[in-house]
Amino acid sequence: MDEKITPDIVFGKHTPAIEADKSLNDVNEKNSKVKTSSYREIIANFLLLKDSDFMRLSEFRHRGWITNKEIADAHFIAQRNKADFADAKTRTIFFKMMIQIAEEMHLASNIFCAERRENEDIKILDICMAPGGYTAAVLKSLPNAKCFCLTLPPEEGGHDILVDVLKIKKIILIDITLLIKEFSNNKVPDNYPLKSKFSNRQPFKCHKFDLVFCDGMVLRTHIRPGWREQTEATRLLLSQLILAMQRLRSGGTLVILLHKVENWDSILTIRSFSRFSNIQLFKPVKKHNTRSSFYMIAKDIDIHCEAAQKALLDWRLAWWQATFGGEHGLGEKLDPDEDTVLRVLEEFGDYLIRIAKPIWKIQADALSMTDYAGCR
């Protein structure tokens, strides 16, 4: 979960914060002065005009990623090396940290308070489980919970499993992005180079889960062809969302790791779940606090409602496009057009800012104390 060395958008000098009732006319006027505004710039302009916490965070990002780039680069390279070549002691520290994050998350939102139904055990699904900190936290709080796990095999670059496997009902080692029958009713195209890698398995298809963790991130250690890089993060996010929604019981809870609230994929994911669940954003105050990662917690998910089923269909279509779309059939990710971005911001932007402010503040406060982005 390391921070990108180069952010999506970097801001230089900022105008003073403007009151939160600024309309999209201000954003449109600002964008019209730029010959071609990327959708990221449109989102950034909207947030900068309306929220002081996002502006403050952007200033620290600029200081760290531009003004003090060499210092920041050295910091993140050291972080990456520590993660990629972790020894047993470091792996154990990371594992315990994940347990602490899950416990902090529970204190903030009661994620372990699943209601036990008569004659049924509480069931947990941990997608992208290794090293297993979240599952370990569940078993610590709910020792009788039945935990099922999916995770990338170590020989393909996945993390080692550190949770006590004897306490887990079943673990399947697999690249979840290749579970074709979960994501589409179509077959893998014959000309796809990695056709043989796909699996028709549908893990735990007969189970419905009370709580699903989606903690997947693109691993640098994952062995994959270079042409998958452009769409890999999108494919992984969509794979987790689809698989989780197809395994959750109605009324269940989903916890998913996302990056940058202002990222388009994050905005769409949060907006979708706001239509059929009760959502909360969570970021640990101390663990990974300088990074852009955060969690969306969706409770009381109405799996069968029209909005949920439409979201699931959209995700399945997007997964196919990201995997097999494009001129060469190797997958592509299409950027949203300006009208779509402006419409989403008009409909959802103010709500997004309200729930995102604590996330931006935690990261800004943490960055303010660093050598590469802070004021000291």
GROMACS .gro file of C-alpha atoms in nm:
model
  376
    1MET     CA    1   0.000   0.000   0.000
    2ASP     CA    2   0.282   0.238  -0.073
    3GLU     CA    3   0.220   0.590  -0.195
    4LYS     CA    4   0.273   0.676  -0.559
    5ILE     CA    5   0.587   0.881  -0.613
    6THR     CA    6   0.404   1.095  -0.868
    7PRO     CA    7   0.046   1.196  -0.781
    8ASP     CA    8  -0.233   1.209  -1.039
    9ILE     CA    9  -0.260   1.586  -1.009
   10VAL     CA   10  -0.012   1.827  -0.856
   11PHE     CA   11  -0.109   2.180  -0.763
   12GLY     CA   12   0.114   2.482  -0.738
   13LYS     CA   13  -0.010   2.808  -0.594
   14HIS     CA   14  -0.361   2.792  -0.455
   15THR     CA   15  -0.631   3.050  -0.420
   16PRO     CA   16  -0.780   3.093  -0.071
   17ALA     CA   17  -1.047   2.845   0.035
   18ILE     CA   18  -1.394   2.940  -0.089
   19GLU     CA   19  -1.720   2.879   0.095
   20ALA     CA   20  -1.871   2.534   0.051
   21ASP     CA   21  -2.179   2.649  -0.144
   22LYS     CA   22  -1.980   2.736  -0.455
   23SER     CA   23  -2.167   2.607  -0.759
   24LEU     CA   24  -2.040   2.413  -1.056
   25ASN     CA   25  -2.050   2.734  -1.257
   26ASP     CA   26  -1.724   2.831  -1.087
   27VAL     CA   27  -1.570   2.499  -1.185
   28ASN     CA   28  -1.697   2.529  -1.542
   29GLU     CA   29  -1.561   2.883  -1.570
   30LYS     CA   30  -1.221   2.772  -1.440
   31ASN     CA   31  -1.214   2.471  -1.674
   32SER     CA   32  -1.318   2.679  -1.976
   33LYS     CA   33  -1.000   2.883  -1.942
   34VAL     CA   34  -0.796   2.567  -1.997
   35LYS     CA   35  -0.783   2.445  -2.356
   36THR     CA   36  -0.819   2.080  -2.255
   37SER     CA   37  -0.899   1.990  -1.895
   38SER     CA   38  -0.849   1.629  -1.797
   39TYR     CA   39  -1.121   1.472  -1.587
   40ARG     CA   40  -0.877   1.465  -1.295
   41GLU     CA   41  -0.833   1.841  -1.321
   42ILE     CA   42  -1.209   1.893  -1.326
   43ILE     CA   43  -1.247   1.691  -1.007
   44ALA     CA   44  -0.953   1.867  -0.843
   45ASN     CA   45  -1.085   2.213  -0.933
   46PHE     CA   46  -1.425   2.127  -0.786
   47LEU     CA   47  -1.276   2.005  -0.459
   48LEU     CA   48  -1.024   2.289  -0.430
   49LEU     CA   49  -1.300   2.547  -0.468
   50LYS     CA   50  -1.521   2.385  -0.209
   51ASP     CA   51  -1.311   2.231   0.065
   52SER     CA   52  -1.028   2.368   0.278
   53ASP     CA   53  -0.912   2.023   0.399
   54PHE     CA   54  -0.859   1.903   0.043
   55MET     CA   55  -0.676   2.227  -0.040
   56ARG     CA   56  -0.450   2.185   0.262
   57LEU     CA   57  -0.376   1.823   0.166
   58SER     CA   58  -0.300   1.930  -0.191
   59GLU     CA   59  -0.050   2.186  -0.065
   60PHE     CA   60   0.135   1.922   0.138
   61ARG     CA   61   0.132   1.686  -0.160
   62HIS     CA   62   0.281   1.959  -0.379
   63ARG     CA   63   0.551   2.028  -0.124
   64GLY     CA   64   0.636   1.659  -0.096
   65TRP     CA   65   0.598   1.543  -0.455
   66ILE     CA   66   0.731   1.852  -0.636
   67THR     CA   67   0.922   2.094  -0.413
   68ASN     CA   68   1.102   1.822  -0.218
   69LYS     CA   69   1.076   1.550  -0.481
   70GLU     CA   70   1.423   1.404  -0.425
   71ILE     CA   71   1.363   1.362  -0.052
   72ALA     CA   72   1.018   1.209  -0.113
   73ASP     CA   73   1.150   0.975  -0.382
   74ALA     CA   74   1.419   0.845  -0.148
   75HIS     CA   75   1.160   0.793   0.127
   76PHE     CA   76   0.918   0.597  -0.093
   77ILE     CA   77   1.191   0.390  -0.259
   78ALA     CA   78   1.311   0.286   0.087
   79GLN     CA   79   0.950   0.201   0.180
   80ARG     CA   80   0.909  -0.011  -0.131
   81ASN     CA   81   1.231  -0.199  -0.074
   82LYS     CA   82   1.132  -0.267   0.285
   83ALA     CA   83   0.796  -0.406   0.171
   84ASP     CA   84   0.923  -0.605  -0.129
   85PHE     CA   85   1.218  -0.762   0.053
   86ALA     CA   86   1.071  -0.793   0.401
   87ASP     CA   87   1.235  -1.036   0.640
   88ALA     CA   88   1.038  -1.251   0.885
   89LYS     CA   89   1.045  -0.983   1.155
   90THR     CA   90   0.915  -0.712   0.921
   91ARG     CA   91   0.641  -0.940   0.787
   92THR     CA   92   0.527  -1.010   1.143
   93ILE     CA   93   0.519  -0.638   1.223
   94PHE     CA   94   0.307  -0.574   0.913
   95PHE     CA   95   0.073  -0.861   1.007
   96LYS     CA   96   0.021  -0.725   1.359
   97MET     CA   97  -0.037  -0.378   1.217
   98MET     CA   98  -0.319  -0.513   1.001
   99ILE     CA   99  -0.479  -0.665   1.310
  100GLN     CA  100  -0.457  -0.327   1.484
  101ILE     CA  101  -0.614  -0.151   1.184
  102ALA     CA  102  -0.905  -0.396   1.184
  103GLU     CA  103  -0.957  -0.347   1.557
  104GLU     CA  104  -0.949   0.032   1.517
  105MET     CA  105  -1.199  -0.001   1.233
  106HIS     CA  106  -1.427  -0.209   1.456
  107LEU     CA  107  -1.414   0.052   1.731
  108ALA     CA  108  -1.515   0.315   1.475
  109SER     CA  109  -1.794   0.123   1.303
  110ASN     CA  110  -1.870  -0.211   1.477
  111ILE     CA  111  -1.783  -0.419   1.172
  112PHE     CA  112  -1.765  -0.740   1.378
  113CYS     CA  113  -2.119  -0.704   1.513
  114ALA     CA  114  -2.280  -0.939   1.263
  115GLU     CA  115  -2.619  -1.067   1.372
  116ARG     CA  116  -2.615  -1.444   1.417
  117ARG     CA  117  -2.913  -1.616   1.256
  118GLU     CA  118  -3.073  -1.921   1.414
  119ASN     CA  119  -2.878  -2.243   1.353
  120GLU     CA  120  -2.622  -2.058   1.140
  121ASP     CA  121  -2.267  -1.955   1.219
  122ILE     CA  122  -2.138  -1.611   1.127
  123LYS     CA  123  -1.946  -1.640   0.800
  124ILE     CA  124  -1.658  -1.419   0.690
  125LEU     CA  125  -1.496  -1.399   0.346
  126ASP     CA  126  -1.151  -1.241   0.321
  127ILE     CA  127  -1.059  -1.165  -0.042
  128CYS     CA  128  -0.686  -1.107  -0.100
  129MET     CA  129  -0.633  -1.232   0.254
  130ALA     CA  130  -0.257  -1.279   0.303
  131PRO     CA  131  -0.091  -1.222   0.539
  132GLY     CA  132  -0.426  -1.255   0.718
  133GLY     CA  133  -0.442  -0.971   0.968
  134TYR     CA  134  -0.811  -0.900   0.914
  135THR     CA  135  -0.907  -1.265   0.947
  136ALA     CA  136  -0.697  -1.288   1.264
  137ALA     CA  137  -0.878  -0.984   1.406
  138VAL     CA  138  -1.216  -1.140   1.327
  139LEU     CA  139  -1.123  -1.466   1.500
  140LYS     CA  140  -0.996  -1.273   1.801
  141SER     CA  141  -1.332  -1.098   1.834
  142LEU     CA  142  -1.554  -1.380   1.703
  143PRO     CA  143  -1.375  -1.709   1.778
  144ASN     CA  144  -1.665  -1.917   1.643
  145ALA     CA  145  -1.685  -1.736   1.308
  146LYS     CA  146  -1.639  -1.948   0.998
  147CYS     CA  147  -1.369  -1.781   0.789
  148PHE     CA  148  -1.313  -1.848   0.420
  149CYS     CA  149  -1.023  -1.691   0.234
  150LEU     CA  150  -0.893  -1.623  -0.118
  151THR     CA  151  -0.539  -1.505  -0.178
  152LEU     CA  152  -0.270  -1.489  -0.446
  153PRO     CA  153  -0.030  -1.789  -0.435
  154PRO     CA  154   0.315  -1.702  -0.294
  155GLU     CA  155   0.480  -1.853  -0.601
  156GLU     CA  156   0.301  -1.587  -0.811
  157GLY     CA  157   0.417  -1.306  -0.585
  158GLY     CA  158   0.155  -1.322  -0.312
  159HIS     CA  159   0.226  -1.257   0.055
  160ASP     CA  160   0.305  -1.536   0.299
  161ILE     CA  161   0.012  -1.643   0.518
  162LEU     CA  162   0.077  -1.566   0.886
  163VAL     CA  163  -0.266  -1.621   1.038
  164ASP     CA  164  -0.325  -1.958   1.206
  165VAL     CA  165  -0.459  -2.162   0.912
  166LEU     CA  166  -0.600  -2.428   1.146
  167LYS     CA  167  -0.863  -2.174   1.255
  168ILE     CA  168  -0.975  -2.104   0.898
  169LYS     CA  169  -1.249  -2.307   0.735
  170LYS     CA  170  -1.091  -2.300   0.389
  171ILE     CA  171  -0.822  -2.110   0.197
  172ILE     CA  172  -0.800  -2.107  -0.183
  173LEU     CA  173  -0.480  -1.983  -0.345
  174ILE     CA  174  -0.577  -1.815  -0.672
  175ASP     CA  175  -0.551  -1.496  -0.879
  176ILE     CA  176  -0.908  -1.375  -0.836
  177THR     CA  177  -0.894  -1.156  -1.149
  178LEU     CA  178  -0.894  -1.475  -1.360
  179LEU     CA  179  -1.222  -1.625  -1.233
  180ILE     CA  180  -1.398  -1.584  -1.567
  181LYS     CA  181  -1.731  -1.745  -1.468
  182GLU     CA  182  -1.771  -1.499  -1.182
  183PHE     CA  183  -1.737  -1.198  -1.406
  184SER     CA  184  -1.897  -1.290  -1.737
  185ASN     CA  185  -2.125  -1.538  -1.910
  186ASN     CA  186  -1.899  -1.521  -2.216
  187LYS     CA  187  -1.595  -1.735  -2.282
  188VAL     CA  188  -1.240  -1.606  -2.292
  189PRO     CA  189  -1.163  -1.493  -2.651
  190ASP     CA  190  -0.956  -1.751  -2.841
  191ASN     CA  191  -0.688  -1.497  -2.934
  192TYR     CA  192  -0.622  -1.384  -2.576
  193PRO     CA  193  -0.255  -1.464  -2.494
  194LEU     CA  194  -0.324  -1.589  -2.142
  195LYS     CA  195  -0.643  -1.781  -2.217
  196SER     CA  196  -0.519  -2.095  -2.040
  197LYS     CA  197  -0.464  -1.901  -1.717
  198PHE     CA  198  -0.834  -1.836  -1.660
  199SER     CA  199  -1.031  -2.059  -1.427
  200ASN     CA  200  -1.394  -2.171  -1.433
  201ARG     CA  201  -1.394  -2.214  -1.057
  202GLN     CA  202  -1.652  -2.026  -0.852
  203PRO     CA  203  -1.510  -2.035  -0.500
  204PHE     CA  204  -1.755  -2.072  -0.212
  205LYS     CA  205  -2.049  -2.036  -0.450
  206CYS     CA  206  -2.285  -2.214  -0.212
  207HIS     CA  207  -2.212  -1.980   0.078
  208LYS     CA  208  -2.351  -1.641   0.175
  209PHE     CA  209  -2.134  -1.424   0.397
  210ASP     CA  210  -2.213  -1.174   0.670
  211LEU     CA  211  -1.890  -0.978   0.630
  212VAL     CA  212  -1.656  -0.955   0.330
  213PHE     CA  213  -1.311  -0.795   0.335
  214CYS     CA  214  -1.162  -0.674   0.005
  215ASP     CA  215  -0.806  -0.570   0.086
  216GLY     CA  216  -0.650  -0.633  -0.254
  217MET     CA  217  -0.387  -0.409  -0.403
  218VAL     CA  218  -0.168  -0.446  -0.710
  219LEU     CA  219   0.154  -0.608  -0.591
  220ARG     CA  220   0.487  -0.526  -0.749
  221THR     CA  221   0.590  -0.882  -0.668
  222HIS     CA  222   0.298  -1.028  -0.866
  223ILE     CA  223   0.427  -1.205  -1.177
  224ARG     CA  224   0.228  -1.077  -1.479
  225PRO     CA  225   0.298  -0.952  -1.833
  226GLY     CA  226   0.376  -0.584  -1.876
  227TRP     CA  227   0.076  -0.514  -2.099
  228ARG     CA  228  -0.156  -0.582  -1.804
  229GLU     CA  229  -0.014  -0.293  -1.601
  230GLN     CA  230  -0.239  -0.019  -1.738
  231THR     CA  231  -0.562  -0.194  -1.637
  232GLU     CA  232  -0.448  -0.415  -1.349
  233ALA     CA  233  -0.568  -0.188  -1.067
  234THR     CA  234  -0.909  -0.149  -1.232
  235ARG     CA  235  -0.940  -0.523  -1.295
  236LEU     CA  236  -0.851  -0.603  -0.935
  237LEU     CA  237  -1.099  -0.351  -0.792
  238LEU     CA  238  -1.379  -0.475  -1.016
  239SER     CA  239  -1.297  -0.840  -0.947
  240GLN     CA  240  -1.326  -0.781  -0.573
  241LEU     CA  241  -1.651  -0.584  -0.603
  242ILE     CA  242  -1.819  -0.842  -0.824
  243LEU     CA  243  -1.706  -1.141  -0.622
  244ALA     CA  244  -1.805  -0.976  -0.294
  245MET     CA  245  -2.152  -0.878  -0.414
  246GLN     CA  246  -2.214  -1.229  -0.545
  247ARG     CA  247  -2.122  -1.381  -0.207
  248LEU     CA  248  -2.273  -1.136   0.044
  249ARG     CA  249  -2.601  -1.208   0.211
  250SER     CA  250  -2.858  -0.929   0.196
  251GLY     CA  251  -2.800  -0.702   0.494
  252GLY     CA  252  -2.431  -0.793   0.512
  253THR     CA  253  -2.124  -0.571   0.541
  254LEU     CA  254  -1.844  -0.501   0.294
  255VAL     CA  255  -1.506  -0.348   0.381
  256ILE     CA  256  -1.293  -0.247   0.081
  257LEU     CA  257  -0.956  -0.079   0.048
  258LEU     CA  258  -0.954   0.220  -0.189
  259HIS     CA  259  -0.699   0.484  -0.284
  260LYS     CA  260  -0.757   0.861  -0.297
  261VAL     CA  261  -1.118   0.960  -0.236
  262GLU     CA  262  -1.087   1.196  -0.536
  263ASN     CA  263  -0.992   0.917  -0.778
  264TRP     CA  264  -1.267   0.856  -1.033
  265ASP     CA  265  -1.289   0.484  -0.949
  266SER     CA  266  -1.323   0.566  -0.579
  267ILE     CA  267  -1.594   0.826  -0.645
  268LEU     CA  268  -1.798   0.584  -0.856
  269THR     CA  269  -1.760   0.302  -0.603
  270ILE     CA  270  -1.869   0.520  -0.312
  271ARG     CA  271  -2.160   0.665  -0.510
  272SER     CA  272  -2.280   0.318  -0.613
  273PHE     CA  273  -2.284   0.181  -0.259
  274SER     CA  274  -2.451   0.494  -0.122
  275ARG     CA  275  -2.756   0.393  -0.326
  276PHE     CA  276  -2.810   0.055  -0.161
  277SER     CA  277  -2.623   0.055   0.172
  278ASN     CA  278  -2.515   0.270   0.464
  279ILE     CA  279  -2.158   0.381   0.402
  280GLN     CA  280  -1.877   0.519   0.611
  281LEU     CA  281  -1.520   0.607   0.517
  282PHE     CA  282  -1.242   0.508   0.753
  283LYS     CA  283  -0.871   0.584   0.774
  284PRO     CA  284  -0.645   0.480   1.063
  285VAL     CA  285  -0.518   0.779   1.257
  286LYS     CA  286  -0.165   0.638   1.296
  287LYS     CA  287  -0.118   0.341   1.060
  288HIS     CA  288  -0.050   0.435   0.695
  289ASN     CA  289  -0.168   0.786   0.781
  290THR     CA  290   0.059   0.962   0.527
  291ARG     CA  291  -0.071   0.747   0.243
  292SER     CA  292  -0.379   0.800   0.028
  293SER     CA  293  -0.532   0.464   0.117
  294PHE     CA  294  -0.862   0.448   0.305
  295TYR     CA  295  -1.148   0.205   0.357
  296MET     CA  296  -1.510   0.220   0.255
  297ILE     CA  297  -1.739   0.034   0.495
  298ALA     CA  298  -2.080  -0.050   0.351
  299LYS     CA  299  -2.340  -0.189   0.592
  300ASP     CA  300  -2.694  -0.322   0.550
  301ILE     CA  301  -2.633  -0.389   0.182
  302ASP     CA  302  -2.956  -0.451  -0.009
  303ILE     CA  303  -2.815  -0.706  -0.250
  304HIS     CA  304  -3.136  -0.763  -0.442
  305CYS     CA  305  -3.250  -0.405  -0.503
  306GLU     CA  306  -3.246  -0.257  -0.852
  307ALA     CA  307  -2.956  -0.019  -0.779
  308ALA     CA  308  -2.736  -0.303  -0.651
  309GLN     CA  309  -2.813  -0.525  -0.947
  310LYS     CA  310  -2.744  -0.242  -1.191
  311ALA     CA  311  -2.410  -0.172  -1.022
  312LEU     CA  312  -2.319  -0.540  -1.046
  313LEU     CA  313  -2.404  -0.547  -1.416
  314ASP     CA  314  -2.201  -0.231  -1.480
  315TRP     CA  315  -1.901  -0.377  -1.296
  316ARG     CA  316  -1.918  -0.699  -1.496
  317LEU     CA  317  -1.925  -0.506  -1.825
  318ALA     CA  318  -1.638  -0.285  -1.707
  319TRP     CA  319  -1.434  -0.592  -1.607
  320TRP     CA  320  -1.475  -0.738  -1.956
  321GLN     CA  321  -1.368  -0.409  -2.115
  322ALA     CA  322  -1.067  -0.378  -1.886
  323THR     CA  323  -0.965  -0.737  -1.959
  324PHE     CA  324  -1.050  -0.800  -2.325
  325GLY     CA  325  -1.138  -0.458  -2.469
  326GLY     CA  326  -0.931  -0.227  -2.683
  327GLU     CA  327  -0.788  -0.247  -3.032
  328HIS     CA  328  -0.571  -0.551  -2.956
  329GLY     CA  329  -0.812  -0.727  -2.721
  330LEU     CA  330  -0.577  -0.695  -2.425
  331GLY     CA  331  -0.798  -0.468  -2.219
  332GLU     CA  332  -0.847  -0.094  -2.193
  333LYS     CA  333  -0.975   0.158  -1.946
  334LEU     CA  334  -1.180   0.443  -2.091
  335ASP     CA  335  -1.158   0.784  -1.927
  336PRO     CA  336  -1.490   0.955  -1.847
  337ASP     CA  337  -1.598   1.249  -2.060
  338GLU     CA  338  -1.627   1.598  -1.915
  339ASP     CA  339  -2.008   1.603  -1.909
  340THR     CA  340  -2.021   1.279  -1.712
  341VAL     CA  341  -1.773   1.406  -1.454
  342LEU     CA  342  -1.956   1.737  -1.410
  343ARG     CA  343  -2.290   1.559  -1.374
  344VAL     CA  344  -2.157   1.322  -1.107
  345LEU     CA  345  -1.998   1.611  -0.916
  346GLU     CA  346  -2.319   1.811  -0.930
  347GLU     CA  347  -2.526   1.519  -0.801
  348PHE     CA  348  -2.281   1.367  -0.554
  349GLY     CA  349  -1.994   1.608  -0.493
  350ASP     CA  350  -2.120   1.781  -0.180
  351TYR     CA  351  -2.202   1.452  -0.009
  352LEU     CA  352  -1.862   1.313  -0.108
  353ILE     CA  353  -1.688   1.611   0.050
  354ARG     CA  354  -1.880   1.570   0.376
  355ILE     CA  355  -1.774   1.208   0.424
  356ALA     CA  356  -1.423   1.257   0.284
  357LYS     CA  357  -1.316   1.553   0.501
  358PRO     CA  358  -1.194   1.336   0.793
  359ILE     CA  359  -0.988   1.123   0.551
  360TRP     CA  360  -0.819   1.425   0.393
  361LYS     CA  361  -0.755   1.580   0.736
  362ILE     CA  362  -0.586   1.267   0.874
  363GLN     CA  363  -0.352   1.245   0.574
  364ALA     CA  364  -0.281   1.619   0.573
  365ASP     CA  365  -0.203   1.620   0.946
  366ALA     CA  366   0.033   1.325   0.899
  367LEU     CA  367   0.208   1.475   0.596
  368SER     CA  368   0.256   1.801   0.784
  369MET     CA  369   0.486   1.615   1.023
  370THR     CA  370   0.709   1.457   0.756
  371ASP     CA  371   1.048   1.580   0.639
  372TYR     CA  372   0.949   1.571   0.272
  373ALA     CA  373   0.605   1.738   0.286
  374GLY     CA  374   0.576   1.907   0.623
  375CYS     CA  375   0.650   2.254   0.751
  376ARG     CA  376   0.936   2.165   0.982
   0.00000   0.00000   0.00000
